Coordinates of C-alpha atoms in Angstrom, one line a residue:
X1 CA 8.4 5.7 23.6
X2 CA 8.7 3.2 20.6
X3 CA 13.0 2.3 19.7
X4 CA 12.6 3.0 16.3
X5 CA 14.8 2.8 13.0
X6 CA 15.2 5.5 10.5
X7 CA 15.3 5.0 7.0
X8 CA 16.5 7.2 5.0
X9 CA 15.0 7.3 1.1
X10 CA 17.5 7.7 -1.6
X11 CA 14.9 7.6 -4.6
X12 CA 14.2 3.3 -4.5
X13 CA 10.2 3.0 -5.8
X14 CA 10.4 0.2 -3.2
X15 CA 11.6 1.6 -0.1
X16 CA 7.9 1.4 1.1
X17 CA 8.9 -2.4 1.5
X18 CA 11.9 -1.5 3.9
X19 CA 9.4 -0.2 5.9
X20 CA 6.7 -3.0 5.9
X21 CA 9.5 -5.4 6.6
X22 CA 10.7 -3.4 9.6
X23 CA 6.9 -3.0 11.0
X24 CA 6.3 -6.7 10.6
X25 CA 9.3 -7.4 12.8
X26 CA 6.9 -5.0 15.3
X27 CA 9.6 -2.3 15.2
X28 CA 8.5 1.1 14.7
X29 CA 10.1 3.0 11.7
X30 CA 9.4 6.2 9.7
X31 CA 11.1 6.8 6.1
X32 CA 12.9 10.2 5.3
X33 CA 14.8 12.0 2.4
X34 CA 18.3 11.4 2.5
X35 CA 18.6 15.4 2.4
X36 CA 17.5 15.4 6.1
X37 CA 20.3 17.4 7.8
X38 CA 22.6 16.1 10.7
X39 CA 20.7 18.0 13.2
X40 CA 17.6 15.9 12.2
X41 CA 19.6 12.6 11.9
X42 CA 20.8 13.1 15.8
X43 CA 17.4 14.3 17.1
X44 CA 15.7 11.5 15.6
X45 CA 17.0 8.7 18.4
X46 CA 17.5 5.9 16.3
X47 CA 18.6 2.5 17.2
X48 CA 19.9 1.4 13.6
X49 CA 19.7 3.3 10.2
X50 CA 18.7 2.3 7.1
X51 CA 19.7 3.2 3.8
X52 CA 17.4 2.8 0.5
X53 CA 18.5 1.8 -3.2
X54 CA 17.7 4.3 -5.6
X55 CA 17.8 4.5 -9.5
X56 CA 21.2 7.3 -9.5
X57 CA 25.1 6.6 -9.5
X58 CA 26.9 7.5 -6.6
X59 CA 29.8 8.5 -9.6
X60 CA 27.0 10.6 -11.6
X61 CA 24.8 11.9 -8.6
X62 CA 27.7 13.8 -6.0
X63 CA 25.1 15.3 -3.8
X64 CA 23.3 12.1 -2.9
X65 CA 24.8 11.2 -0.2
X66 CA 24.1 10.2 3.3
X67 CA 24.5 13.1 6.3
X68 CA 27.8 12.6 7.8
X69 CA 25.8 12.4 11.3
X70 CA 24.7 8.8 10.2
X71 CA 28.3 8.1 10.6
X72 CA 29.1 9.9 14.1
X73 CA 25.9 8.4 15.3
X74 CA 26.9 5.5 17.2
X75 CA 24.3 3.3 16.2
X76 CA 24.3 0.2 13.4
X77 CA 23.7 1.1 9.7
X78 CA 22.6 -1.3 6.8
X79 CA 22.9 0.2 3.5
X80 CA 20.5 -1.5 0.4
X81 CA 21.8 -1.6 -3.2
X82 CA 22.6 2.0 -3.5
X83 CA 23.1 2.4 0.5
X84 CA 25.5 0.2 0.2
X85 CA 27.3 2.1 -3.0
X86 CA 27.0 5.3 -0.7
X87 CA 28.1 3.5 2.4
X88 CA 31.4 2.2 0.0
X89 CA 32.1 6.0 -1.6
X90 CA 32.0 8.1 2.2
X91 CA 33.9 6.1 4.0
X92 CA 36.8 5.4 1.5
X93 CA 36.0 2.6 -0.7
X94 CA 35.6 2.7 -4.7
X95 CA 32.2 1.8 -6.9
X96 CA 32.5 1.4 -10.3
X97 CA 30.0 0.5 -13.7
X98 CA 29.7 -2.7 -13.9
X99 CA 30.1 -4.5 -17.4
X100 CA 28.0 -7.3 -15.9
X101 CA 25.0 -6.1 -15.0
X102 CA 22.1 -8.2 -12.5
X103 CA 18.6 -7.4 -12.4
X104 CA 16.3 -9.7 -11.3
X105 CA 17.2 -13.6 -9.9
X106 CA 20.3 -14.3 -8.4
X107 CA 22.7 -16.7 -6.3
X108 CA 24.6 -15.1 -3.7
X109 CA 27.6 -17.1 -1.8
X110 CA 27.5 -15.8 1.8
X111 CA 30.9 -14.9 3.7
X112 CA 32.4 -14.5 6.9
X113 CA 29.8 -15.7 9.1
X114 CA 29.2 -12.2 10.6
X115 CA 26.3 -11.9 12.3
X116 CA 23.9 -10.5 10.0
X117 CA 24.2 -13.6 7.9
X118 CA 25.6 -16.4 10.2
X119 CA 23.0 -19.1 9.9
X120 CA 20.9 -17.8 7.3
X121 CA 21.1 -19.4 3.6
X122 CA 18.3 -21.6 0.9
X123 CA 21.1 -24.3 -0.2
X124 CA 24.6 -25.3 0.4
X125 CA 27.0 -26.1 -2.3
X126 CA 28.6 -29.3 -2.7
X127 CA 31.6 -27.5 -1.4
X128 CA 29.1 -26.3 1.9
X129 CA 29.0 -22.8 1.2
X130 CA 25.7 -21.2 1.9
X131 CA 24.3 -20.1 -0.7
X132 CA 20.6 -17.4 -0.9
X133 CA 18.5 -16.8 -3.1
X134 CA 17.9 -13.0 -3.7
X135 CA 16.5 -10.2 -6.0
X136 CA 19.3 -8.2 -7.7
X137 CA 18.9 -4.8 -9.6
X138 CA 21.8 -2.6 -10.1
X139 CA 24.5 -1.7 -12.8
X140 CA 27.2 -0.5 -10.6
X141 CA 29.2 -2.3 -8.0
X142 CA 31.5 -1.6 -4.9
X143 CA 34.9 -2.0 -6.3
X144 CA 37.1 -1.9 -3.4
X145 CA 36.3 -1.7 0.1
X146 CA 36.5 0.8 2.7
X147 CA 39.1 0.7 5.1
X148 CA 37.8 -1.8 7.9
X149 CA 35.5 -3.9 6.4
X150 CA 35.8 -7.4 5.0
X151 CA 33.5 -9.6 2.7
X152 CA 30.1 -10.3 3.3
X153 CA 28.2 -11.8 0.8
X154 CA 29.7 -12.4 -3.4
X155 CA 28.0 -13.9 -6.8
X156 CA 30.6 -14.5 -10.1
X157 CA 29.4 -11.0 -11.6
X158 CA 29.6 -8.9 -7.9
X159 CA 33.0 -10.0 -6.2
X160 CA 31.6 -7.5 -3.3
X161 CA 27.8 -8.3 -3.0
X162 CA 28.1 -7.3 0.7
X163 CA 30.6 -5.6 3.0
X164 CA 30.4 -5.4 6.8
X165 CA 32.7 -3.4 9.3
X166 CA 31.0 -5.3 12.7
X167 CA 33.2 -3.2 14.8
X168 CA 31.2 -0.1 14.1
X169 CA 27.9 -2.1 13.1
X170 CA 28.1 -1.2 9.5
X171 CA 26.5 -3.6 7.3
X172 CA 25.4 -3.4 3.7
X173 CA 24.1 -5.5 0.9
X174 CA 23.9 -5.4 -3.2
X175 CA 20.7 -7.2 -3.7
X176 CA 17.1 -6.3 -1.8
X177 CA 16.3 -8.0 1.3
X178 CA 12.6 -6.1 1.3
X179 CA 11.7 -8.0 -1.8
X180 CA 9.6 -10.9 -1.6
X181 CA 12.3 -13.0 -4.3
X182 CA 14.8 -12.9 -1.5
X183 CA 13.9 -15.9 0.2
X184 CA 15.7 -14.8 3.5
X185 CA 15.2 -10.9 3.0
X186 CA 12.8 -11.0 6.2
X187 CA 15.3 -13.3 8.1
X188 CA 18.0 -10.5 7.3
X189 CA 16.3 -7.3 8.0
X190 CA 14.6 -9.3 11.6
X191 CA 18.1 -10.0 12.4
X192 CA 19.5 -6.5 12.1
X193 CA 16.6 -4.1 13.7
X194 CA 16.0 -6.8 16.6
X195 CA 19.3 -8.1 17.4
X196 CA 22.1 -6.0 15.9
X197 CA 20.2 -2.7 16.5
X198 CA 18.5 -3.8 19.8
X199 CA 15.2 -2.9 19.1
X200 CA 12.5 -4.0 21.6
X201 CA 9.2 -5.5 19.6
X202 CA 6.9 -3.3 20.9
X203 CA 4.8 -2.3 17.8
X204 CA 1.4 -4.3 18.0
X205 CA -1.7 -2.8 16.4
X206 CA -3.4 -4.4 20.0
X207 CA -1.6 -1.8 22.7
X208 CA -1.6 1.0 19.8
X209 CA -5.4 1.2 20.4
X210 CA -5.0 3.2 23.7
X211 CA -2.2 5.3 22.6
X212 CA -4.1 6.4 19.7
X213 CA -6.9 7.0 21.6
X214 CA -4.8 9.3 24.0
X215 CA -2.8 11.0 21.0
X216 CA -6.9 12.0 19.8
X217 CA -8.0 13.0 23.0
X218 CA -4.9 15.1 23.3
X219 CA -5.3 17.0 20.1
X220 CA -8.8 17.3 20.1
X221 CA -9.8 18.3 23.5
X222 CA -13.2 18.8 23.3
X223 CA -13.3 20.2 20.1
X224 CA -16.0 18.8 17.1
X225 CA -14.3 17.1 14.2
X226 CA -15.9 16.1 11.2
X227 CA -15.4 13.1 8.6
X228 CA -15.8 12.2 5.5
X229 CA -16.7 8.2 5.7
X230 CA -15.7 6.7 2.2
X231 CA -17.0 2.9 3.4
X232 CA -13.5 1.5 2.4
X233 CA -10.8 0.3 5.1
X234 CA -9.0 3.3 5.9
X235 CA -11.9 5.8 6.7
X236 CA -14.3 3.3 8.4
X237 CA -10.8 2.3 10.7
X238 CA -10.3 6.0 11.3
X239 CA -13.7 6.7 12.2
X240 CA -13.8 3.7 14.5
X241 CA -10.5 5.0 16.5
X242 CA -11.4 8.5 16.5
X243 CA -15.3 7.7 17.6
X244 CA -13.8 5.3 20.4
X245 CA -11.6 8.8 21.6
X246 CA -14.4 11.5 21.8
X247 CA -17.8 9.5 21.0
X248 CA -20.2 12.2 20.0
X249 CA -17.7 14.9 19.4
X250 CA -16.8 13.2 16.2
X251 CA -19.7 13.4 13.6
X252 CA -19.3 11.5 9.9
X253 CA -20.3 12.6 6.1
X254 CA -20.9 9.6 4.5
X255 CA -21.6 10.8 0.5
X256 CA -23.1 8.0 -1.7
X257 CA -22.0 9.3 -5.5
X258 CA -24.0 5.5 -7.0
X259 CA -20.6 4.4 -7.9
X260 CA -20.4 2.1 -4.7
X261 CA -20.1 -1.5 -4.4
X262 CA -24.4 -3.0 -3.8
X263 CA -25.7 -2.6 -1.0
X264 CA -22.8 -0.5 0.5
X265 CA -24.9 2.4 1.9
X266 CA -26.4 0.4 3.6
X267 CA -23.8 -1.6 4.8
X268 CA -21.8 1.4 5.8
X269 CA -25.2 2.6 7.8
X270 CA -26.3 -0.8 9.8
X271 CA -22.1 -0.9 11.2
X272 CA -21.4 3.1 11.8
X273 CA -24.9 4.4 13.0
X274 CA -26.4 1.3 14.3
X275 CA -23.5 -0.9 15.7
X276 CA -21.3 1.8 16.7
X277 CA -23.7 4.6 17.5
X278 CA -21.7 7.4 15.9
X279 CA -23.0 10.2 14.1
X280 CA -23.4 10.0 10.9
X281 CA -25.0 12.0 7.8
X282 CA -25.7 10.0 4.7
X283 CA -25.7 12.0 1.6
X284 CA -27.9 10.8 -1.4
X285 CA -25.7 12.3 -4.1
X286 CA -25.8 10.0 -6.9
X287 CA -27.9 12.5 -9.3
X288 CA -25.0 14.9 -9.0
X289 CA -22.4 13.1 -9.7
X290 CA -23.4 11.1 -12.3
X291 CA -24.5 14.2 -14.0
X292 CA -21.2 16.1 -13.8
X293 CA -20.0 12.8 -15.3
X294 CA -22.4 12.5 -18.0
X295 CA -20.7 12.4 -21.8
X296 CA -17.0 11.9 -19.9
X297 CA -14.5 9.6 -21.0
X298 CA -11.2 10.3 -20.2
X299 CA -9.8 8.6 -17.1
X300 CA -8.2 11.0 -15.2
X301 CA -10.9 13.8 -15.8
X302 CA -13.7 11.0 -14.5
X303 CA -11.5 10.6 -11.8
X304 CA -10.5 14.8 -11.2
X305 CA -14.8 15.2 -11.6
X306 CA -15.2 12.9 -8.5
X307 CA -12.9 14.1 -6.3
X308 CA -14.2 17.4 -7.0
X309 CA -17.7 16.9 -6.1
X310 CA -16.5 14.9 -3.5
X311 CA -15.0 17.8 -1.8
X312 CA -18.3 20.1 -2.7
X313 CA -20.9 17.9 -1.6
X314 CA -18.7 17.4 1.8
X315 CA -18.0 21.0 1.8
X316 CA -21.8 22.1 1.5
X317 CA -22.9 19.5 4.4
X318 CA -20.1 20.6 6.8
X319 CA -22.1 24.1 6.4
X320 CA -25.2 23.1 7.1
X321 CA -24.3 21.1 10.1
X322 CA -23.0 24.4 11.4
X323 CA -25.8 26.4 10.2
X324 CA -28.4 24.5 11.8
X325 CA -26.7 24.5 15.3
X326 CA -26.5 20.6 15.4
X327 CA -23.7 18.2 15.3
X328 CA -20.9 19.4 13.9
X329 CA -21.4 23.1 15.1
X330 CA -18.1 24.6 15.8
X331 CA -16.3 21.9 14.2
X332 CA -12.5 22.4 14.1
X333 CA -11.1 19.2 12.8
X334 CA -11.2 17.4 9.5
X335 CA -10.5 13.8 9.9
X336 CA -9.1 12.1 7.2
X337 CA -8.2 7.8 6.7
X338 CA -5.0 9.2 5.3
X339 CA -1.9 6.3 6.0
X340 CA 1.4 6.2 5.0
X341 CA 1.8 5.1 2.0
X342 CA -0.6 7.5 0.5
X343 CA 2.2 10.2 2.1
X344 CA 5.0 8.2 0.4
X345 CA 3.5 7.9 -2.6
X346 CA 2.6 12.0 -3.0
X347 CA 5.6 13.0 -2.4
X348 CA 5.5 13.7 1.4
X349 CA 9.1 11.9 2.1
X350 CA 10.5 11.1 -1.4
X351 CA 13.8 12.1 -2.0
X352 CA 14.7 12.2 -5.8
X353 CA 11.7 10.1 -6.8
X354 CA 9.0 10.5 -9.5
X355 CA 5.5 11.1 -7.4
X356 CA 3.8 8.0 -8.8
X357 CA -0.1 9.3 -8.2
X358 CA -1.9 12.2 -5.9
X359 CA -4.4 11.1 -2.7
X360 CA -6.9 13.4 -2.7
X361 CA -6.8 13.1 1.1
X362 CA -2.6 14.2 1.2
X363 CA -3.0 18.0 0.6
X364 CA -6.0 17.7 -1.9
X365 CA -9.2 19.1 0.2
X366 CA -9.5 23.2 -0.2
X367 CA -8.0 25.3 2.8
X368 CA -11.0 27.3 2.5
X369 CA -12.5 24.5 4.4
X370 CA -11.0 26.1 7.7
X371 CA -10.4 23.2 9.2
X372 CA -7.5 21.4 11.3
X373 CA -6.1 18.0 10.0
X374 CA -6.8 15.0 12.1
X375 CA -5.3 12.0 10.7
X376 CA -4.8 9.2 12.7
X377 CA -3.3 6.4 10.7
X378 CA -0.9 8.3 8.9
X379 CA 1.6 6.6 10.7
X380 CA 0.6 3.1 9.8
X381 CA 0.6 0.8 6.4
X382 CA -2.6 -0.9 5.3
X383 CA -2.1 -4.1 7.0
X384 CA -1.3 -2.2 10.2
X385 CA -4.6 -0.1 9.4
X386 CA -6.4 -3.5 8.9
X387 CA -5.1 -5.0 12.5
X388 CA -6.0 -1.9 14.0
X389 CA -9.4 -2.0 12.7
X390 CA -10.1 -5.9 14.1
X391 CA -8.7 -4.4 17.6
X392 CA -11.5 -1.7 17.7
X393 CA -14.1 -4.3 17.2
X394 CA -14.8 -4.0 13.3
X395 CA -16.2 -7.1 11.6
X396 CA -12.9 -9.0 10.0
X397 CA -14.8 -9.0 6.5
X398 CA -15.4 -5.5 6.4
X399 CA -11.7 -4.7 7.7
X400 CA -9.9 -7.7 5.2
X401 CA -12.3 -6.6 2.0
X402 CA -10.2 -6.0 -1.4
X403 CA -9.0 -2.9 -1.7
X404 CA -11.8 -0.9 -3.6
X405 CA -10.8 2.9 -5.5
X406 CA -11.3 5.8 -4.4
X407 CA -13.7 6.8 -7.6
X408 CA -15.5 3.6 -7.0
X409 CA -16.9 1.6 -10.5
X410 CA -16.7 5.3 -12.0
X411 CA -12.8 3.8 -12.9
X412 CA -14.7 0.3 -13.5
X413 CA -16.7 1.4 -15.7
X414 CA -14.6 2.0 -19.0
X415 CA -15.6 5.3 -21.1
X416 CA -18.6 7.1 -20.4
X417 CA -20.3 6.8 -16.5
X418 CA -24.0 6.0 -17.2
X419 CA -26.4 4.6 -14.1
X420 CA -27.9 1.6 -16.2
X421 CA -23.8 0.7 -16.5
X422 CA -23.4 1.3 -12.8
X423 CA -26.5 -0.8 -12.0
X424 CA -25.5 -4.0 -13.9
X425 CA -21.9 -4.2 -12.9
X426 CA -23.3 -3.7 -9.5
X427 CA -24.9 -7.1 -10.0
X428 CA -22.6 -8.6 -11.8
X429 CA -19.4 -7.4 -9.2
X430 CA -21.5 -9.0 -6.3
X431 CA -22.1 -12.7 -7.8
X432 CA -18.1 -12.4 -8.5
X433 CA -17.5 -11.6 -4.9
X434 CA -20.2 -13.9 -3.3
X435 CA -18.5 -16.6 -5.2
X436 CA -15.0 -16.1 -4.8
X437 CA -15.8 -16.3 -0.9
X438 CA -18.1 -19.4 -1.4
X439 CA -15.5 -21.0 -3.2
X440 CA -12.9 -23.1 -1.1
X441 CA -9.7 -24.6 -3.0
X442 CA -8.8 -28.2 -1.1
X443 CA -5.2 -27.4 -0.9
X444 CA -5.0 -24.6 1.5
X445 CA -8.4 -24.6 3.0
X446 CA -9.2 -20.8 2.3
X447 CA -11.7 -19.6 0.0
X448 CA -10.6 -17.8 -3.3
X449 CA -11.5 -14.7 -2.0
X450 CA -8.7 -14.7 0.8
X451 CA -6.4 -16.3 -1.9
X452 CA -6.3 -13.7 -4.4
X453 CA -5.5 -9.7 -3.1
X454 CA -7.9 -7.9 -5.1
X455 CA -11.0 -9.5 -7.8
X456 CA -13.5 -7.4 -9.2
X457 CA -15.9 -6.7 -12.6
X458 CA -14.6 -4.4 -15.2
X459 CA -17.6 -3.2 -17.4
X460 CA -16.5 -2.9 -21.3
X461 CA -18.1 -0.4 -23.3
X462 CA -19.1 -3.2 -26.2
X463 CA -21.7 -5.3 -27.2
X464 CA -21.4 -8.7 -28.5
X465 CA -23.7 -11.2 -30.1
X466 CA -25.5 -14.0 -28.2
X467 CA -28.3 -16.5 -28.0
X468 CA -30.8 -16.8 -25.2
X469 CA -33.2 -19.6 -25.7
X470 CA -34.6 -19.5 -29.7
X471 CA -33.4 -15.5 -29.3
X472 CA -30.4 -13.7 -30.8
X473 CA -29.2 -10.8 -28.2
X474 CA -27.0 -8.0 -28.8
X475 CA -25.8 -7.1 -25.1
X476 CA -23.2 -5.7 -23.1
X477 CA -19.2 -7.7 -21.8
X478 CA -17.6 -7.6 -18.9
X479 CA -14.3 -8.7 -17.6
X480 CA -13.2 -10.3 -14.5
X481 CA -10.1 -9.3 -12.7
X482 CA -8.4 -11.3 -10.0
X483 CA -4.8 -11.0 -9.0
X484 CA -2.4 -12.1 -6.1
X485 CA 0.4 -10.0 -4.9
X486 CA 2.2 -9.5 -1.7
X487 CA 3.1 -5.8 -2.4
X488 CA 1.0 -4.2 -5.3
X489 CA 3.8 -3.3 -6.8
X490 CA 4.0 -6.2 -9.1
X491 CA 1.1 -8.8 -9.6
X492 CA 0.1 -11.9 -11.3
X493 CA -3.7 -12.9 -13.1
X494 CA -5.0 -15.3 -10.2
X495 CA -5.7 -18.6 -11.5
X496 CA -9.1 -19.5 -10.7
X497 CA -10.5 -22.9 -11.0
X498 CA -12.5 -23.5 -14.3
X499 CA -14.8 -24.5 -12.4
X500 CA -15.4 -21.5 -10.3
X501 CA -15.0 -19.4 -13.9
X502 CA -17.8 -21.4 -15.5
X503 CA -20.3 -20.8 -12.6
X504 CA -19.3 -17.0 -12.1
X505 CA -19.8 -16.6 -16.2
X506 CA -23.3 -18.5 -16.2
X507 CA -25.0 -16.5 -12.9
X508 CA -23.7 -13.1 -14.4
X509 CA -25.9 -13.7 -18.0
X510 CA -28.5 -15.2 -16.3
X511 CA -29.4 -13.1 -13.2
X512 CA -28.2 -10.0 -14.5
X513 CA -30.3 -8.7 -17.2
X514 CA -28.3 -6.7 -20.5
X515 CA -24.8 -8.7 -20.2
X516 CA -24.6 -11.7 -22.4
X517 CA -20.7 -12.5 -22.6
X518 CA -17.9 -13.0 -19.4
X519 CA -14.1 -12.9 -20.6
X520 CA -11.0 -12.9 -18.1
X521 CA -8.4 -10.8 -18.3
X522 CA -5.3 -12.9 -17.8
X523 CA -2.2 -9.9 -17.9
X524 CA -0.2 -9.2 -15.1
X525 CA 1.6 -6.2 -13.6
X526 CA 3.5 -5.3 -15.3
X527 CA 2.7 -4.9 -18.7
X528 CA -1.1 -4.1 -17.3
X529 CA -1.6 -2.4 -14.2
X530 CA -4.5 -4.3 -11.7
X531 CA -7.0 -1.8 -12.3
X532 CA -8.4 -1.2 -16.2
X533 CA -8.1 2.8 -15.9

């Protein structure tokens, strides 16, 4: 068994991050409402708890509140932001609004030397007090503190910008440790799940192999499962895993709507069917789907149409696998790359919080399917996913490509879905890609590709004048896209080399035939989100 923290979700839109932090210090962790009753708090088996910032008022919101068996549980808690607020309020401190408001950059002095944040500071002032850097966002602020705790941490606007009562282990801080903008966030958050909490570091993608491999071999038995094999990350990663636990038992559907990256099929063939010797059906659908999507504009129906004939084409194959007494007969499982952030992000452990968009693979397939759920990385974030899949042997640029959407260029491809649209930014997407990955910049050594997070085409449903040769054209624009970010969550415009612009811009209108005119979108998230729809 894996020590483990528990962090319990009071409505923050980045308590993912807690998580990530925690995982990188190889310490398991699971996130859960802050509804969960005591009984689930004490059956748990923590070694520390965590409490989440959220967007409420402890003196507006009464009810959101941590379980009293937090406090009776004998272990160390650390309360974020509104943790901490929460932390202040049940055990007989005082939070009130706060006329000074901080959201965003900020300086905090550190106090006390306790042992959260002995050591750990980004300056000293001239007087030697350590000072750190640190992403603030709150309007309230704890006003006086509970019985038994002293200072912590203080700015000029937040007197109290951490507590700590060390006798009991109960720390807590106003600004974000899980954010990237504080410096020493991942210092702090180390600090308290290894040593205050006493977690061993036992959480490596390497030794999970085998105990996901015995978890599949446990559930399964030697039952059939079938699943659907998108190409991206998370399905080829599941499909690796669950084909290394039952080999021929498992048997994939891999559906090829023509809204792939080039060459994919292919791609996705030559690594699961003749490197890895799985089973696995490849479904020429493009005809369907781009009919179905014919005339269709809107966004969100494109992306409701895909999903849909997603699940009927998979549907339909599943039947004839058990109608024709091969492969899948008998199948009881539905595998599915679902990981944990697509359950966070659905809903599946949000307390209080806005879902902020469906998975079709978290409660989105039909029950008429019949099926048992088998998903083995819904445990794991993507970069855990990614480890995991360079364990079982996957080729590390197939496991570290840019994440690519669900929908495919049908969500690329602004407005209506046509195949001659598909077919040029195909083309165009791949000369990006090739040289992003040919390009290296001096300073670091790494190619562009590895130094942005996610670059691709966007094709815009205009036409602009040009001149080939002696020739005026009137052809089709696209738009790169290339952004860095550590989280998703926010994200700036990558800034590319000129150079590397200039040759991308002149192989697109000249090898691909019906584009004459290359722009770059330089927003960043927010205003504009990374993808164009």
């Amino acid at each position: 068994m894996h020590d483990k923290i528990l962090i319990l979700d009071f409505g923050s839109q980045v308590t993912q991050l807690i998580a990530r932090r925690v995982r990188e210090a190889q310490v398991y962790c699971e996130i859960h409402p802050s509804s969960v009753s005591d009984d689930f708090v004490r059956s748990f088996g923590a070694k520390g708890i965590i409490l989440s910032g959220s967007h409420a008022s402890t003196y507006e919101d009464h009810q959101l509140r941590a379980p009293q068996a937090v406090w009776e549980a004998g272990v160390p808690v650390l309360g974020i932001c509104y943790g901490m607020q929460t932390m202040a309020v049940q055990l007989g401190g005082e939070v009130a609004w706060s006329d000074h408001r901080e959201f965003g950059y900020a300086e905090v002095r550190a106090h006390g030397h306790t042992r959260l944040l002995d050591g750990l500071q980004d300056f000293a002032t001239p007087q030697g007090h350590g000072m750190l850097k640190v992403w603030m966002s709150h309007g309230d602020k704890v006003s006086v503190l509970p019985p038994g705790f002293t200072l912590m941490a203080s700015t000029p606007s937040c007197p109290i910008a951490g507590m700590a009562d060390e006798a009991r282990g109960y720390y807590a801080v106003q600004f974000h440790p899980e954010v990237t903008h504080t410096l020493q966030g991942t210092a702090l958050l180390t600090r308290f799940v290894r040593q205050i909490a006493g977690c061993r570091g036992d959480w490596i993608m390497g030794n999970y192999v085998d105990e996901a491999v015995a978890r599949i071999r446990e559930q399964v038995g030697d039952e059939e499962v079938i699943l659907g094999l998108s190409g991206g990350v998370d399905s080829s990663v599941a499909a690796a895993l669950i084909h290394r636990a039952i080999g021929d038992q498992l048997t994939c559907v891999f559906v090829d709507h023509g809204l792939l990256r080039l060459n994919e099929g292919q791609m996705v063939m030559d690594m699961f069917a003749g490197r890895l010797h799985a089973k696995v059906v490849h479904v020429q659908a493009q005809a369907q789907f781009l009919g179905h999507l014919q005339g269709v504009t809107d966004p969100e129906q494109k992306r409701k149409i895909i999903g849909r004939e997603f699940v009927e084409v998979f549907q339909a194959e599943a039947a004839k696998l058990k109608a024709a007494g091969t492969g899948a007969k008998g199948a009881k499982w539905l595998a599915q790359g679902t990981i944990y952030p697509d359950v966070v992000e659905s809903g599946g452990t949000a307390s209080k919080k806005a879902t902020i968009k469906s998975h079709h693979n978290v409660g989105g397939l039909p029950a008429t399917l019949g099926l048992k759920l088998l998903e083995p990385l819904r445990e794991l974030f993507k970069d855990e996913v990614r480890e995991l899949g360079v364990a079982l042997g996957l080729p590390h640029d197939m496991v570290y490509r840019h994440p690519f959407p669900g929908p495919g260029l049908g969500v690329r491809i602004l407005g209506e879905v046509k195949p001659e649209f598909a077919a040029l930014l195909q083309r165009a997407d791949a000369i990006f890609i090739d040289e992003l990955r040919a390009a290296i910049d001096p300073a670091t050594g790494k190619s562009w590709y590895d130094l942005t997070s996610q670059a691709f085409v966007v094709f815009v449903p205009v036409k602009s004048v040009g001149v080939m040769g002696d020739g005026r054209t009137y052809e089709h624009v696209v738009a790169l896209r290339a952004v860095q970010t550590s989280d998703f969550m926010t994200a700036d415009w990558a800034e590319l080399p000129y150079s590397l612009l200039k040759k991308v811009s002149s192989r697109i209108i000249n090898e691909v035939r019906g584009i004459n005119r290359v722009t770059y979108d330089v927003s960043s998230k927010p205003p504009a989100t990374i993808e164009w729809e």
